[in-house]
CSV table of C-alpha atoms in Angstrom, one decimal:
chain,number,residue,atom,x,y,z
A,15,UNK,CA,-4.2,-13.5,-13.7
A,16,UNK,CA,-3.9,-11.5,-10.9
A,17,UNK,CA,-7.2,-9.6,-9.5
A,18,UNK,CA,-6.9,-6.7,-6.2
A,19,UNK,CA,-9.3,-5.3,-4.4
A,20,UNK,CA,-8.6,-2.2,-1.9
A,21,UNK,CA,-10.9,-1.2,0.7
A,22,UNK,CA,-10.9,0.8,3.9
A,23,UNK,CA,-10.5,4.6,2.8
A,24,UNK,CA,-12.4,6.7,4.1
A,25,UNK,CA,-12.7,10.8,5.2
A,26,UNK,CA,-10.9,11.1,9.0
A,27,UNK,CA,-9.9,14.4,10.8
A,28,UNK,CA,-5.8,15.1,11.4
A,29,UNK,CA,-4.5,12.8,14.1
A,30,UNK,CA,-6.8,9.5,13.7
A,31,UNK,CA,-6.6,6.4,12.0
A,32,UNK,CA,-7.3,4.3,9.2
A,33,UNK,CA,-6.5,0.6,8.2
A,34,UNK,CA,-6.7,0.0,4.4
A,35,UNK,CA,-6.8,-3.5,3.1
A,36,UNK,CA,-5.5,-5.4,-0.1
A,37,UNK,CA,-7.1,-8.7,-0.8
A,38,UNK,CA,-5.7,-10.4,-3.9
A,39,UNK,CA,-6.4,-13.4,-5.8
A,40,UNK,CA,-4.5,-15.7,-8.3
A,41,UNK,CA,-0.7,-16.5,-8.4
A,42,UNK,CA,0.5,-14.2,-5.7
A,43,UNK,CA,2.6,-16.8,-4.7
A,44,UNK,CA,5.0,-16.9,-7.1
A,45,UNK,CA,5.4,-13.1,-6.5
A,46,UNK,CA,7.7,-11.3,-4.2
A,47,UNK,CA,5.3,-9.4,-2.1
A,48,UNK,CA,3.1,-6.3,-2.0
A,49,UNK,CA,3.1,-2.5,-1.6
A,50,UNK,CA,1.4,0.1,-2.0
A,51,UNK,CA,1.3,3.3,-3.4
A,52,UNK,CA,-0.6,6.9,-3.5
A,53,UNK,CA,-1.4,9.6,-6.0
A,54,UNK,CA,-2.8,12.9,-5.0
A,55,UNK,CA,-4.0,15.0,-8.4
A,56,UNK,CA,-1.7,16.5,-10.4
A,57,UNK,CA,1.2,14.6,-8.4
A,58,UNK,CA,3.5,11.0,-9.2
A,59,UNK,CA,2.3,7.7,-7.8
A,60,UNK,CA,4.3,7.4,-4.7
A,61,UNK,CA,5.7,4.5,-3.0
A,62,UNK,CA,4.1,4.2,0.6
A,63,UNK,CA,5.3,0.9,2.0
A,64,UNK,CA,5.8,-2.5,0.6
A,65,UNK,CA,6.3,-6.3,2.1
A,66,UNK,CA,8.9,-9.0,0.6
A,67,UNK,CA,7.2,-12.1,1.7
A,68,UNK,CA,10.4,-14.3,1.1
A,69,UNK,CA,12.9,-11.9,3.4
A,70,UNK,CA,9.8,-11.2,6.1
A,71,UNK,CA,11.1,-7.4,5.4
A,72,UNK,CA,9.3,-4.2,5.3
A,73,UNK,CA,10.1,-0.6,3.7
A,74,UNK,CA,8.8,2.3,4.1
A,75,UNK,CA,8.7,6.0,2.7
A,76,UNK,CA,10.2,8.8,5.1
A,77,UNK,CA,7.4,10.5,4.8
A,78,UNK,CA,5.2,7.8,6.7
A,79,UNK,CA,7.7,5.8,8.7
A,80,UNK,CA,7.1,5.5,12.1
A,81,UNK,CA,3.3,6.0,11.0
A,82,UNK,CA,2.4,3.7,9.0
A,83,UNK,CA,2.7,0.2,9.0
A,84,UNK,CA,2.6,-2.8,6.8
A,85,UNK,CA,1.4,-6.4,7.3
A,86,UNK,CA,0.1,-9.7,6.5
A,87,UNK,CA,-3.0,-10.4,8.2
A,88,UNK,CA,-3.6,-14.3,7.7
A,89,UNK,CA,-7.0,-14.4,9.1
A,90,UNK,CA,-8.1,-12.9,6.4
A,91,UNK,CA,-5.6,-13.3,3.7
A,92,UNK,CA,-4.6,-10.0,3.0
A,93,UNK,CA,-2.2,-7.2,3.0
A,94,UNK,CA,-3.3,-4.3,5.3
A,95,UNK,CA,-1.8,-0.9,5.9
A,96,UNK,CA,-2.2,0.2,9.2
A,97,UNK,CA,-2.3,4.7,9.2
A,98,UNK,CA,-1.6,6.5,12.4
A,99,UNK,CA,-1.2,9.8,12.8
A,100,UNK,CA,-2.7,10.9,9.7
A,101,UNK,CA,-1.8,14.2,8.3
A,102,UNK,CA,-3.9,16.3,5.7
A,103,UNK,CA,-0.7,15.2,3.2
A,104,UNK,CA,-1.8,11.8,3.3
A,105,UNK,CA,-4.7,12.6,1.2
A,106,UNK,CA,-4.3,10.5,-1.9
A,107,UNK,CA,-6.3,7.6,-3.5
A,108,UNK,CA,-4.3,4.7,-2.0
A,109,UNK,CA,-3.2,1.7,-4.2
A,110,UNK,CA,-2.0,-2.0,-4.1
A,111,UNK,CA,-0.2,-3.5,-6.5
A,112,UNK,CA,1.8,-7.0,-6.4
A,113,UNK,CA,6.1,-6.7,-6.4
A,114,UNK,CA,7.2,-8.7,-9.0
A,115,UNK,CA,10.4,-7.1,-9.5
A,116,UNK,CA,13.2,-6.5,-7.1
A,117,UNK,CA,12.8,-2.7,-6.6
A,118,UNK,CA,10.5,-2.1,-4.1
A,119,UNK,CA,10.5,1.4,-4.1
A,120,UNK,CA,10.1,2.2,-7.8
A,121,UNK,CA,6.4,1.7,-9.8
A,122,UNK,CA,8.0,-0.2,-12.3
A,123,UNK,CA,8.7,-3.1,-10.4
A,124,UNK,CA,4.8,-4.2,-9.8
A,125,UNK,CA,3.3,-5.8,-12.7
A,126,UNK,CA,-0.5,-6.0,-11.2
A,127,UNK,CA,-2.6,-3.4,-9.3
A,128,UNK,CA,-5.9,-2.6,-7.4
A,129,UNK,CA,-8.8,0.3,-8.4
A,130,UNK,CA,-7.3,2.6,-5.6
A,131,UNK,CA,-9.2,4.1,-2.5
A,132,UNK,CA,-9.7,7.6,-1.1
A,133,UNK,CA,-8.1,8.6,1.9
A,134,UNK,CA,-9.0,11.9,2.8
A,135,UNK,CA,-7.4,13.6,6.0
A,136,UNK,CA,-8.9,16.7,7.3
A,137,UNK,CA,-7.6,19.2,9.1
């Protein structure tokens, strides 16, 4: 079994900065990696970013890249998302979820994910 916890949302005016946070526990490591997702109302979850631990790669939507950036902070044993720049069309509750597939970009290829938290970004 596979338990996540986000945290780190937040409200923060056009421009700033937030760092959201993933801690998991159980059998991550058997899985691929982690990524995470948003979903503003009335909208699809969308892919955000994601990390293959094996390949030490990264991916990232167009809409954040160069933004954004995913990581592994060992200190702590999570998976943070670093947001720079933010933009009022970031606002979306922001979820984790564990890869256990081989498409990273696509919903269907995490098999566990966190409650979600609110970013809100305003203008």
């Amino acid at each position: 079994q596979v338990q996540l916890v986000e945290s780190g949302g937040g409200l923060v005016q056009a421009g700033g900065s937030l760092r959201l946070s993933c801690a998991a526990s159980g059998r991550t490591f058997s899985k691929h990696g982690m990524g995470w997702f948003r979903q503003a109302p009335g909208k699809e979850r969308e892919f955000v970013a994601a990390i293959n631990w094996s390949a030490g790669s990264a991916y990232y939507a167009d809409s954040v890249k160069g933004r954004f950036t995913i990581f592994n902070d060992n200190a702590k044993n999570t998976v943070d998302l670093q947001m720079n720049s933010l933009k009022p069309e970031d606002t979306a509750v922001y979820y984790c979820a564990v890869l256990t597939g081989s498409l990273y970009y696509s919903s269907e290829s995490y098999g566990y994910w966190g409650q979600g938290t609110q970013v809100t970004v305003s203008s």
